[in-house]
Amino acid sequence: MPNTALPKLLHMMERLIAEPSVSSVSAEWDQPNVRVIDLLEDWLRNAGFHTEKLAVPKHPGKFNLVASIGSGPDGLVLAGHTDTVPFDQSRWSSDPFTLTEREGRLYGLGSADMKGFFALALEAIRDLDPKKLKQPLVILATADEESSMSGARALAAAQTRLGRHALIGEPTGLRPIRMHKGIAMECIRITGQSGHSSNPSLGNNALDGMSIALAEIIQWRNELMQRYQNPLFEIATPTVNLGHIHGGDNPNRICAQCELHIDIRPLPGMDLETLRGELDARLQQRLQHTGLDIARHSLFGGVPAFETPASAAIVQAAESLTGHSAEAVAFGTEGPFLQQLGMDTIIMGPGSIDQAHQPDEYLDMAQINPGVELIRQLIHRFCLN
Ligand SMILES: [Zn+2]
């Protein structure tokens, strides 16, 4: 890539970083992403793309952007999220919203995760000749990946047709990823009856019930670890973490209510709803003679586990272009939602996940030219051939 192109790319990255777009489940942190979406829409329109700005239902100020050029059923989608995580300004060496170059690194909130990717994608399409497109190219920019994934969920719910192959440019050091675990967080609440501690028959102790539930969950975890293994993951089994418990108020009072929060990380092939159903059935069965009430709800919608077959064209292309076999990672992405839209999806982008969600987040400038070239090659294979 000629060096003369870099100033334009850096300028775009600078503009994207300068627009705050934090997403968070805490209302005091959460911000609209519309200004980032508007910037991208403007640039993509000028590049000849047809754009659609889609409001995310029930999330005011949050938008997805679908920008496409060319037509046909088997297009390539370059996808990314427009939001960032919250930040702690006092721990940054420079302003998180001012793209700052130091020692071959570009510092800024979202430089790696993942506003920088959009600047690379726009650079890669700069000289694209629309008349040569045999399949469409789509740029997808989503809202709220770092919090509720409401943007990707809305696209999946609406069954928005986007293309056949997708690349999500999350920071992976430009190595292809085709698998990650899912995440579910569940709250289990056991309700009994309070009463004076001196006479157990005056109440029904929720903590007694919870001790049975805890033993059952640990038993279930052991069984899941026996049943499911995938050696491609660093932690080869599903995990179930007991993360939070609260119950009762006084030693001399029968505990009326106890609440437990757990985190479940299933492997690909394990369905979240099936797991929740299994958990419910086991707890109900174990506690049915206690007279205690047991209820479970999900603390958020969960992210399904994700796997794209090694034989998929996008996996094969990414592997041959990078010389790396596609791997499995421990973080969740919008991949499963794009899959629900019928796309074979791979995760691969510039920057390192080690720098994401950290003060002094940066993008290593050595990844920029190879990243742009990689995107160009994928466009060439999937849209121009
Ligand atoms: Zn990300």
CSV table of C-alpha atoms and ligand atoms in Angstrom, one decimal:
chain,number,residue,atom,x,y,z
A,1,MET,CA,0.0,0.0,0.0
A,2,PRO,CA,1.4,3.4,-0.9
A,3,ASN,CA,2.2,5.5,2.1
A,4,THR,CA,0.3,8.4,0.7
A,5,ALA,CA,-2.9,6.6,1.7
A,6,LEU,CA,-2.1,6.5,5.4
A,7,PRO,CA,-3.0,10.1,6.2
A,8,LYS,CA,-6.6,9.5,5.0
A,9,LEU,CA,-6.9,6.4,7.1
A,10,LEU,CA,-5.5,8.1,10.1
A,11,HIS,CA,-7.8,11.0,9.7
A,12,MET,CA,-10.9,8.7,9.6
A,13,MET,CA,-9.6,6.8,12.7
A,14,GLU,CA,-9.1,10.1,14.4
A,15,ARG,CA,-12.7,11.2,13.7
A,16,LEU,CA,-14.1,7.9,14.9
A,17,ILE,CA,-12.2,7.9,18.1
A,18,ALA,CA,-13.2,11.5,18.8
A,19,GLU,CA,-16.9,10.6,19.0
A,20,PRO,CA,-17.6,9.1,22.4
A,21,SER,CA,-19.8,6.0,22.1
A,22,VAL,CA,-19.6,4.1,25.3
A,23,SER,CA,-22.1,1.4,25.8
A,24,SER,CA,-22.8,0.0,29.3
A,25,VAL,CA,-25.6,-1.6,31.2
A,26,SER,CA,-25.1,1.2,33.8
A,27,ALA,CA,-27.2,4.1,32.7
A,28,GLU,CA,-24.7,6.7,33.9
A,29,TRP,CA,-22.1,5.4,31.4
A,30,ASP,CA,-24.3,4.5,28.5
A,31,GLN,CA,-24.1,6.9,25.5
A,32,PRO,CA,-25.7,7.0,22.0
A,33,ASN,CA,-23.6,5.7,19.1
A,34,VAL,CA,-25.4,7.8,16.5
A,35,ARG,CA,-22.5,10.2,15.8
A,36,VAL,CA,-20.2,7.3,14.9
A,37,ILE,CA,-22.9,5.8,12.7
A,38,ASP,CA,-23.5,9.2,10.9
A,39,LEU,CA,-19.8,9.5,10.2
A,40,LEU,CA,-19.6,6.0,8.7
A,41,GLU,CA,-22.8,6.6,6.7
A,42,ASP,CA,-21.5,9.8,5.3
A,43,TRP,CA,-18.2,8.2,4.2
A,44,LEU,CA,-19.8,5.1,2.8
A,45,ARG,CA,-22.4,7.1,0.8
A,46,ASN,CA,-19.6,9.1,-0.7
A,47,ALA,CA,-17.9,5.8,-1.7
A,48,GLY,CA,-21.1,4.9,-3.6
A,49,PHE,CA,-22.7,2.6,-1.0
A,50,HIS,CA,-26.4,2.4,-0.4
A,51,THR,CA,-26.9,3.0,3.3
A,52,GLU,CA,-29.6,2.1,5.8
A,53,LYS,CA,-29.5,3.5,9.3
A,54,LEU,CA,-31.6,1.2,11.5
A,55,ALA,CA,-32.9,2.3,14.9
A,56,VAL,CA,-32.4,-0.4,17.5
A,57,PRO,CA,-35.9,-1.0,19.0
A,58,LYS,CA,-36.3,0.1,22.6
A,59,HIS,CA,-32.8,1.6,22.7
A,60,PRO,CA,-33.1,5.3,22.0
A,61,GLY,CA,-30.1,6.8,20.3
A,62,LYS,CA,-28.7,3.4,19.3
A,63,PHE,CA,-28.4,2.5,15.6
A,64,ASN,CA,-27.1,-0.1,13.3
A,65,LEU,CA,-25.8,0.8,9.9
A,66,VAL,CA,-26.1,-1.5,6.8
A,67,ALA,CA,-24.2,-0.1,3.8
A,68,SER,CA,-24.1,-2.2,0.6
A,69,ILE,CA,-22.7,-2.0,-2.9
A,70,GLY,CA,-23.5,-4.4,-5.7
A,71,SER,CA,-26.2,-7.0,-5.7
A,72,GLY,CA,-26.6,-10.8,-5.4
A,73,PRO,CA,-27.3,-13.4,-2.7
A,74,ASP,CA,-23.7,-14.4,-1.7
A,75,GLY,CA,-22.1,-11.2,-0.6
A,76,LEU,CA,-19.3,-10.5,1.9
A,77,VAL,CA,-20.1,-8.6,5.1
A,78,LEU,CA,-17.4,-6.7,6.9
A,79,ALA,CA,-18.8,-6.2,10.4
A,80,GLY,CA,-17.8,-4.3,13.5
A,81,HIS,CA,-19.3,-2.6,16.5
A,82,THR,CA,-19.3,1.2,17.0
A,83,ASP,CA,-19.4,1.2,20.8
A,84,THR,CA,-16.6,1.1,23.3
A,85,VAL,CA,-16.4,0.0,26.9
A,86,PRO,CA,-16.4,2.7,29.7
A,87,PHE,CA,-13.0,4.1,30.6
A,88,ASP,CA,-11.0,5.5,33.5
A,89,GLN,CA,-9.5,8.8,32.3
A,90,SER,CA,-7.2,9.1,35.2
A,91,ARG,CA,-5.4,5.9,34.2
A,92,TRP,CA,-4.8,7.0,30.6
A,93,SER,CA,-1.5,8.7,29.6
A,94,SER,CA,-3.3,10.8,26.9
A,95,ASP,CA,-6.9,11.8,26.2
A,96,PRO,CA,-8.8,8.6,25.2
A,97,PHE,CA,-10.7,10.5,22.6
A,98,THR,CA,-7.6,12.0,20.9
A,99,LEU,CA,-5.9,9.6,18.6
A,100,THR,CA,-2.3,9.8,19.7
A,101,GLU,CA,0.8,8.3,18.0
A,102,ARG,CA,3.6,7.2,20.2
A,103,GLU,CA,6.4,4.7,19.3
A,104,GLY,CA,4.6,3.1,16.4
A,105,ARG,CA,1.3,2.8,18.3
A,106,LEU,CA,-2.0,4.6,17.9
A,107,TYR,CA,-3.5,5.2,21.3
A,108,GLY,CA,-7.2,5.9,21.7
A,109,LEU,CA,-10.4,4.4,23.1
A,110,GLY,CA,-11.6,2.0,20.5
A,111,SER,CA,-8.4,2.1,18.4
A,112,ALA,CA,-8.1,-1.7,18.6
A,113,ASP,CA,-11.7,-2.6,19.9
A,114,MET,CA,-12.7,-1.7,17.3
A,115,LYS,CA,-13.3,1.6,15.6
A,116,GLY,CA,-9.9,1.3,13.9
A,117,PHE,CA,-11.2,-1.6,11.9
A,118,PHE,CA,-13.7,0.6,10.1
A,119,ALA,CA,-10.9,3.0,9.0
A,120,LEU,CA,-9.0,0.0,7.6
A,121,ALA,CA,-12.1,-1.3,5.8
A,122,LEU,CA,-12.8,2.1,4.3
A,123,GLU,CA,-9.2,2.3,3.2
A,124,ALA,CA,-9.5,-1.1,1.6
A,125,ILE,CA,-12.5,-0.1,-0.5
A,126,ARG,CA,-11.1,3.2,-1.7
A,127,ASP,CA,-10.2,2.1,-5.2
A,128,LEU,CA,-13.0,-0.5,-5.5
A,129,ASP,CA,-14.7,-0.3,-8.9
A,130,PRO,CA,-18.4,-1.1,-8.4
A,131,LYS,CA,-18.8,-2.2,-12.0
A,132,LYS,CA,-16.5,-5.1,-11.3
A,133,LEU,CA,-18.5,-6.5,-8.4
A,134,LYS,CA,-19.9,-9.9,-9.0
A,135,GLN,CA,-21.3,-10.2,-5.5
A,136,PRO,CA,-22.2,-7.4,-3.1
A,137,LEU,CA,-20.0,-6.0,-0.4
A,138,VAL,CA,-21.7,-5.0,2.8
A,139,ILE,CA,-20.3,-2.9,5.7
A,140,LEU,CA,-22.2,-3.5,8.9
A,141,ALA,CA,-21.8,-1.3,12.0
A,142,THR,CA,-23.6,-2.3,15.1
A,143,ALA,CA,-24.6,-0.8,18.5
A,144,ASP,CA,-24.1,-2.1,22.0
A,145,GLU,CA,-21.7,-5.0,21.4
A,146,GLU,CA,-19.9,-4.3,24.7
A,147,SER,CA,-23.1,-4.3,26.8
A,148,SER,CA,-26.4,-6.0,25.7
A,149,MET,CA,-25.6,-6.8,22.1
A,150,SER,CA,-28.9,-5.2,21.3
A,151,GLY,CA,-27.8,-4.1,17.9
A,152,ALA,CA,-26.9,-7.6,16.7
A,153,ARG,CA,-29.9,-9.1,18.5
A,154,ALA,CA,-32.2,-6.7,16.6
A,155,LEU,CA,-30.7,-7.7,13.3
A,156,ALA,CA,-31.1,-11.4,14.1
A,157,ALA,CA,-34.7,-10.9,15.3
A,158,ALA,CA,-35.6,-9.0,12.1
A,159,GLN,CA,-33.9,-11.7,10.0
A,160,THR,CA,-32.2,-8.9,8.1
A,161,ARG,CA,-30.6,-10.5,5.0
A,162,LEU,CA,-27.0,-9.3,4.7
A,163,GLY,CA,-24.9,-11.8,2.8
A,164,ARG,CA,-23.4,-15.3,2.8
A,165,HIS,CA,-19.9,-14.7,4.4
A,166,ALA,CA,-19.0,-12.4,7.2
A,167,LEU,CA,-15.8,-11.1,8.8
A,168,ILE,CA,-16.0,-9.5,12.2
A,169,GLY,CA,-12.9,-7.3,12.6
A,170,GLU,CA,-12.5,-7.7,16.4
A,171,PRO,CA,-8.9,-7.5,17.5
A,172,THR,CA,-7.2,-10.9,17.0
A,173,GLY,CA,-3.8,-9.8,15.8
A,174,LEU,CA,-5.1,-10.6,12.3
A,175,ARG,CA,-5.4,-14.3,13.1
A,176,PRO,CA,-8.6,-16.1,12.2
A,177,ILE,CA,-11.0,-17.3,14.9
A,178,ARG,CA,-13.9,-19.6,14.2
A,179,MET,CA,-15.0,-20.6,17.6
A,180,HIS,CA,-15.9,-19.2,21.0
A,181,LYS,CA,-17.8,-20.3,24.0
A,182,GLY,CA,-21.2,-18.9,24.9
A,183,ILE,CA,-22.1,-17.0,28.1
A,184,ALA,CA,-25.2,-17.2,30.3
A,185,MET,CA,-25.6,-15.6,33.6
A,186,GLU,CA,-28.5,-16.9,35.7
A,187,CYS,CA,-30.1,-15.9,39.0
A,188,ILE,CA,-31.6,-18.6,41.2
A,189,ARG,CA,-33.9,-17.4,44.0
A,190,ILE,CA,-35.2,-19.7,46.7
A,191,THR,CA,-38.0,-18.4,48.8
A,192,GLY,CA,-39.2,-19.9,52.1
A,193,GLN,CA,-40.7,-18.5,55.3
A,194,SER,CA,-39.1,-16.5,58.0
A,195,GLY,CA,-39.6,-17.2,61.7
A,196,HIS,CA,-37.7,-17.3,65.1
A,197,SER,CA,-34.6,-19.4,65.0
A,198,SER,CA,-35.5,-21.1,68.2
A,199,ASN,CA,-38.2,-23.1,66.5
A,200,PRO,CA,-37.5,-24.4,63.0
A,201,SER,CA,-41.1,-25.4,62.5
A,202,LEU,CA,-42.1,-21.7,62.5
A,203,GLY,CA,-40.6,-21.2,59.0
A,204,ASN,CA,-39.0,-22.8,56.0
A,205,ASN,CA,-35.3,-22.0,55.6
A,206,ALA,CA,-34.2,-20.8,52.2
A,207,LEU,CA,-30.5,-21.2,53.0
A,208,ASP,CA,-31.1,-24.9,53.8
A,209,GLY,CA,-32.7,-25.2,50.4
A,210,MET,CA,-29.8,-23.3,48.8
A,211,SER,CA,-27.3,-25.7,50.2
A,212,ILE,CA,-29.1,-28.5,48.3
A,213,ALA,CA,-29.2,-26.4,45.2
A,214,LEU,CA,-25.5,-25.6,45.4
A,215,ALA,CA,-24.7,-29.3,45.7
A,216,GLU,CA,-26.9,-30.1,42.7
A,217,ILE,CA,-25.3,-27.4,40.6
A,218,ILE,CA,-21.8,-28.7,41.4
A,219,GLN,CA,-23.0,-32.2,40.5
A,220,TRP,CA,-24.4,-30.9,37.2
A,221,ARG,CA,-21.2,-29.0,36.5
A,222,ASN,CA,-19.2,-32.3,36.9
A,223,GLU,CA,-21.5,-34.1,34.6
A,224,LEU,CA,-21.3,-31.3,31.9
A,225,MET,CA,-17.5,-31.5,32.1
A,226,GLN,CA,-17.6,-35.2,31.5
A,227,ARG,CA,-20.2,-34.9,28.7
A,228,TYR,CA,-18.6,-32.1,26.7
A,229,GLN,CA,-15.0,-31.4,25.8
A,230,ASN,CA,-13.3,-29.5,23.0
A,231,PRO,CA,-9.5,-29.6,22.9
A,232,LEU,CA,-9.3,-26.5,20.7
A,233,PHE,CA,-10.2,-24.4,23.7
A,234,GLU,CA,-7.6,-23.5,26.3
A,235,ILE,CA,-10.2,-24.5,28.9
A,236,ALA,CA,-11.5,-27.6,27.1
A,237,THR,CA,-14.7,-28.1,29.1
A,238,PRO,CA,-17.7,-25.9,29.7
A,239,THR,CA,-17.5,-24.0,33.0
A,240,VAL,CA,-20.1,-23.1,35.6
A,241,ASN,CA,-19.0,-20.5,38.2
A,242,LEU,CA,-20.8,-19.8,41.5
A,243,GLY,CA,-20.3,-16.1,41.5
A,244,HIS,CA,-22.5,-14.4,44.0
A,245,ILE,CA,-24.8,-15.4,46.9
A,246,HIS,CA,-27.0,-13.4,49.2
A,247,GLY,CA,-29.5,-14.6,51.7
A,248,GLY,CA,-31.1,-13.9,55.1
A,249,ASP,CA,-30.5,-11.1,57.5
A,250,ASN,CA,-29.9,-12.3,61.1
A,251,PRO,CA,-28.5,-15.4,62.8
A,252,ASN,CA,-31.6,-15.7,64.9
A,253,ARG,CA,-34.0,-15.5,62.1
A,254,ILE,CA,-35.0,-18.3,59.7
A,255,CYS,CA,-33.8,-17.3,56.3
A,256,ALA,CA,-36.8,-16.5,54.1
A,257,GLN,CA,-34.9,-15.8,50.8
A,258,CYS,CA,-31.6,-16.6,49.2
A,259,GLU,CA,-30.3,-15.6,45.8
A,260,LEU,CA,-27.4,-17.2,43.8
A,261,HIS,CA,-25.9,-15.9,40.6
A,262,ILE,CA,-24.0,-18.2,38.3
A,263,ASP,CA,-22.0,-17.9,35.1
A,264,ILE,CA,-22.2,-20.7,32.5
A,265,ARG,CA,-19.8,-20.9,29.6
A,266,PRO,CA,-21.0,-23.6,27.2
A,267,LEU,CA,-18.9,-25.0,24.3
A,268,PRO,CA,-20.1,-24.9,20.7
A,269,GLY,CA,-22.9,-27.5,20.3
A,270,MET,CA,-24.4,-26.7,23.7
A,271,ASP,CA,-27.7,-24.7,23.4
A,272,LEU,CA,-28.3,-22.0,26.1
A,273,GLU,CA,-32.1,-22.7,26.3
A,274,THR,CA,-31.5,-26.4,26.7
A,275,LEU,CA,-29.0,-25.8,29.5
A,276,ARG,CA,-31.4,-23.5,31.3
A,277,GLY,CA,-34.2,-26.1,31.0
A,278,GLU,CA,-31.8,-28.8,32.4
A,279,LEU,CA,-30.9,-26.6,35.3
A,280,ASP,CA,-34.5,-25.8,36.1
A,281,ALA,CA,-35.6,-29.5,36.0
A,282,ARG,CA,-32.8,-30.6,38.2
A,283,LEU,CA,-33.4,-27.9,40.9
A,284,GLN,CA,-37.1,-28.4,40.9
A,285,GLN,CA,-36.7,-32.2,41.2
A,286,ARG,CA,-34.1,-31.9,44.1
A,287,LEU,CA,-36.1,-29.3,46.0
A,288,GLN,CA,-39.7,-30.5,45.3
A,289,HIS,CA,-40.2,-32.0,48.8
A,290,THR,CA,-38.9,-29.0,50.7
A,291,GLY,CA,-42.0,-26.8,50.2
A,292,LEU,CA,-39.6,-24.0,49.1
A,293,ASP,CA,-40.3,-21.9,46.1
A,294,ILE,CA,-37.5,-21.9,43.5
A,295,ALA,CA,-37.3,-19.5,40.6
A,296,ARG,CA,-34.7,-18.8,38.0
A,297,HIS,CA,-34.2,-15.9,35.6
A,298,SER,CA,-31.5,-14.9,33.2
A,299,LEU,CA,-29.5,-11.8,34.2
A,300,PHE,CA,-29.1,-11.0,30.5
A,301,GLY,CA,-30.1,-12.6,27.2
A,302,GLY,CA,-26.8,-14.5,27.0
A,303,VAL,CA,-24.5,-15.0,24.0
A,304,PRO,CA,-24.7,-18.4,22.3
A,305,ALA,CA,-21.5,-20.4,21.7
A,306,PHE,CA,-20.2,-20.0,18.2
A,307,GLU,CA,-18.6,-22.3,15.7
A,308,THR,CA,-18.1,-21.9,11.9
A,309,PRO,CA,-17.1,-25.2,10.3
A,310,ALA,CA,-13.4,-25.5,9.3
A,311,SER,CA,-14.6,-26.3,5.7
A,312,ALA,CA,-16.4,-22.9,5.3
A,313,ALA,CA,-15.1,-20.8,2.4
A,314,ILE,CA,-14.5,-17.8,4.6
A,315,VAL,CA,-12.4,-19.9,7.1
A,316,GLN,CA,-10.4,-21.5,4.3
A,317,ALA,CA,-9.8,-18.1,2.7
A,318,ALA,CA,-8.7,-16.5,6.0
A,319,GLU,CA,-6.4,-19.4,6.7
A,320,SER,CA,-4.7,-19.4,3.3
A,321,LEU,CA,-4.3,-15.6,3.3
A,322,THR,CA,-2.8,-15.5,6.8
A,323,GLY,CA,-1.0,-18.8,7.0
A,324,HIS,CA,-2.6,-19.5,10.4
A,325,SER,CA,-5.2,-22.2,11.3
A,326,ALA,CA,-8.4,-20.8,12.7
A,327,GLU,CA,-8.5,-20.9,16.5
A,328,ALA,CA,-10.8,-20.8,19.4
A,329,VAL,CA,-11.0,-17.8,21.9
A,330,ALA,CA,-12.4,-17.2,25.3
A,331,PHE,CA,-14.3,-14.0,24.6
A,332,GLY,CA,-17.8,-13.7,23.1
A,333,THR,CA,-18.7,-11.8,19.9
A,334,GLU,CA,-21.7,-11.0,17.7
A,335,GLY,CA,-20.7,-14.1,15.6
A,336,PRO,CA,-23.6,-16.3,16.7
A,337,PHE,CA,-26.1,-13.6,15.8
A,338,LEU,CA,-24.6,-13.1,12.3
A,339,GLN,CA,-24.7,-16.9,11.9
A,340,GLN,CA,-28.4,-16.8,12.7
A,341,LEU,CA,-28.7,-14.7,9.6
A,342,GLY,CA,-27.3,-17.5,7.5
A,343,MET,CA,-23.7,-16.2,7.3
A,344,ASP,CA,-20.5,-18.3,7.7
A,345,THR,CA,-18.6,-16.0,10.0
A,346,ILE,CA,-15.0,-15.5,11.0
A,347,ILE,CA,-13.5,-13.2,13.6
A,348,MET,CA,-10.3,-11.5,12.5
A,349,GLY,CA,-9.0,-8.0,12.8
A,350,PRO,CA,-6.1,-5.8,13.7
A,351,GLY,CA,-4.9,-5.1,17.2
A,352,SER,CA,-4.7,-7.3,20.3
A,353,ILE,CA,-7.4,-8.3,22.6
A,354,ASP,CA,-4.9,-7.9,25.4
A,355,GLN,CA,-5.1,-4.1,24.8
A,356,ALA,CA,-8.9,-4.0,24.6
A,357,HIS,CA,-10.8,-2.9,27.6
A,358,GLN,CA,-7.6,-1.4,29.1
A,359,PRO,CA,-6.3,2.1,29.8
A,360,ASP,CA,-3.9,3.2,27.0
A,361,GLU,CA,-5.7,1.0,24.5
A,362,TYR,CA,-3.7,1.1,21.3
A,363,LEU,CA,-3.4,-0.3,17.8
A,364,ASP,CA,0.0,-1.4,16.7
A,365,MET,CA,0.7,0.5,13.4
A,366,ALA,CA,2.5,-2.5,12.0
A,367,GLN,CA,-0.9,-4.2,11.7
A,368,ILE,CA,-2.4,-1.5,9.5
A,369,ASN,CA,-1.0,-2.2,6.1
A,370,PRO,CA,-1.3,-6.0,6.4
A,371,GLY,CA,-4.9,-5.5,7.8
A,372,VAL,CA,-5.9,-3.4,4.8
A,373,GLU,CA,-4.3,-5.8,2.4
A,374,LEU,CA,-6.1,-8.8,4.0
A,375,ILE,CA,-9.5,-7.0,3.7
A,376,ARG,CA,-8.7,-6.2,0.0
A,377,GLN,CA,-7.8,-9.9,-0.6
A,378,LEU,CA,-11.1,-11.1,0.9
A,379,ILE,CA,-13.1,-8.6,-1.1
A,380,HIS,CA,-11.3,-9.8,-4.2
A,381,ARG,CA,-12.1,-13.5,-3.5
A,382,PHE,CA,-15.7,-13.1,-2.5
A,383,CYS,CA,-16.9,-10.1,-4.5
A,384,LEU,CA,-14.8,-9.8,-7.6
A,385,ASN,CA,-14.3,-13.4,-8.7
B,1,ZN,ZN,-15.0,-5.6,20.5
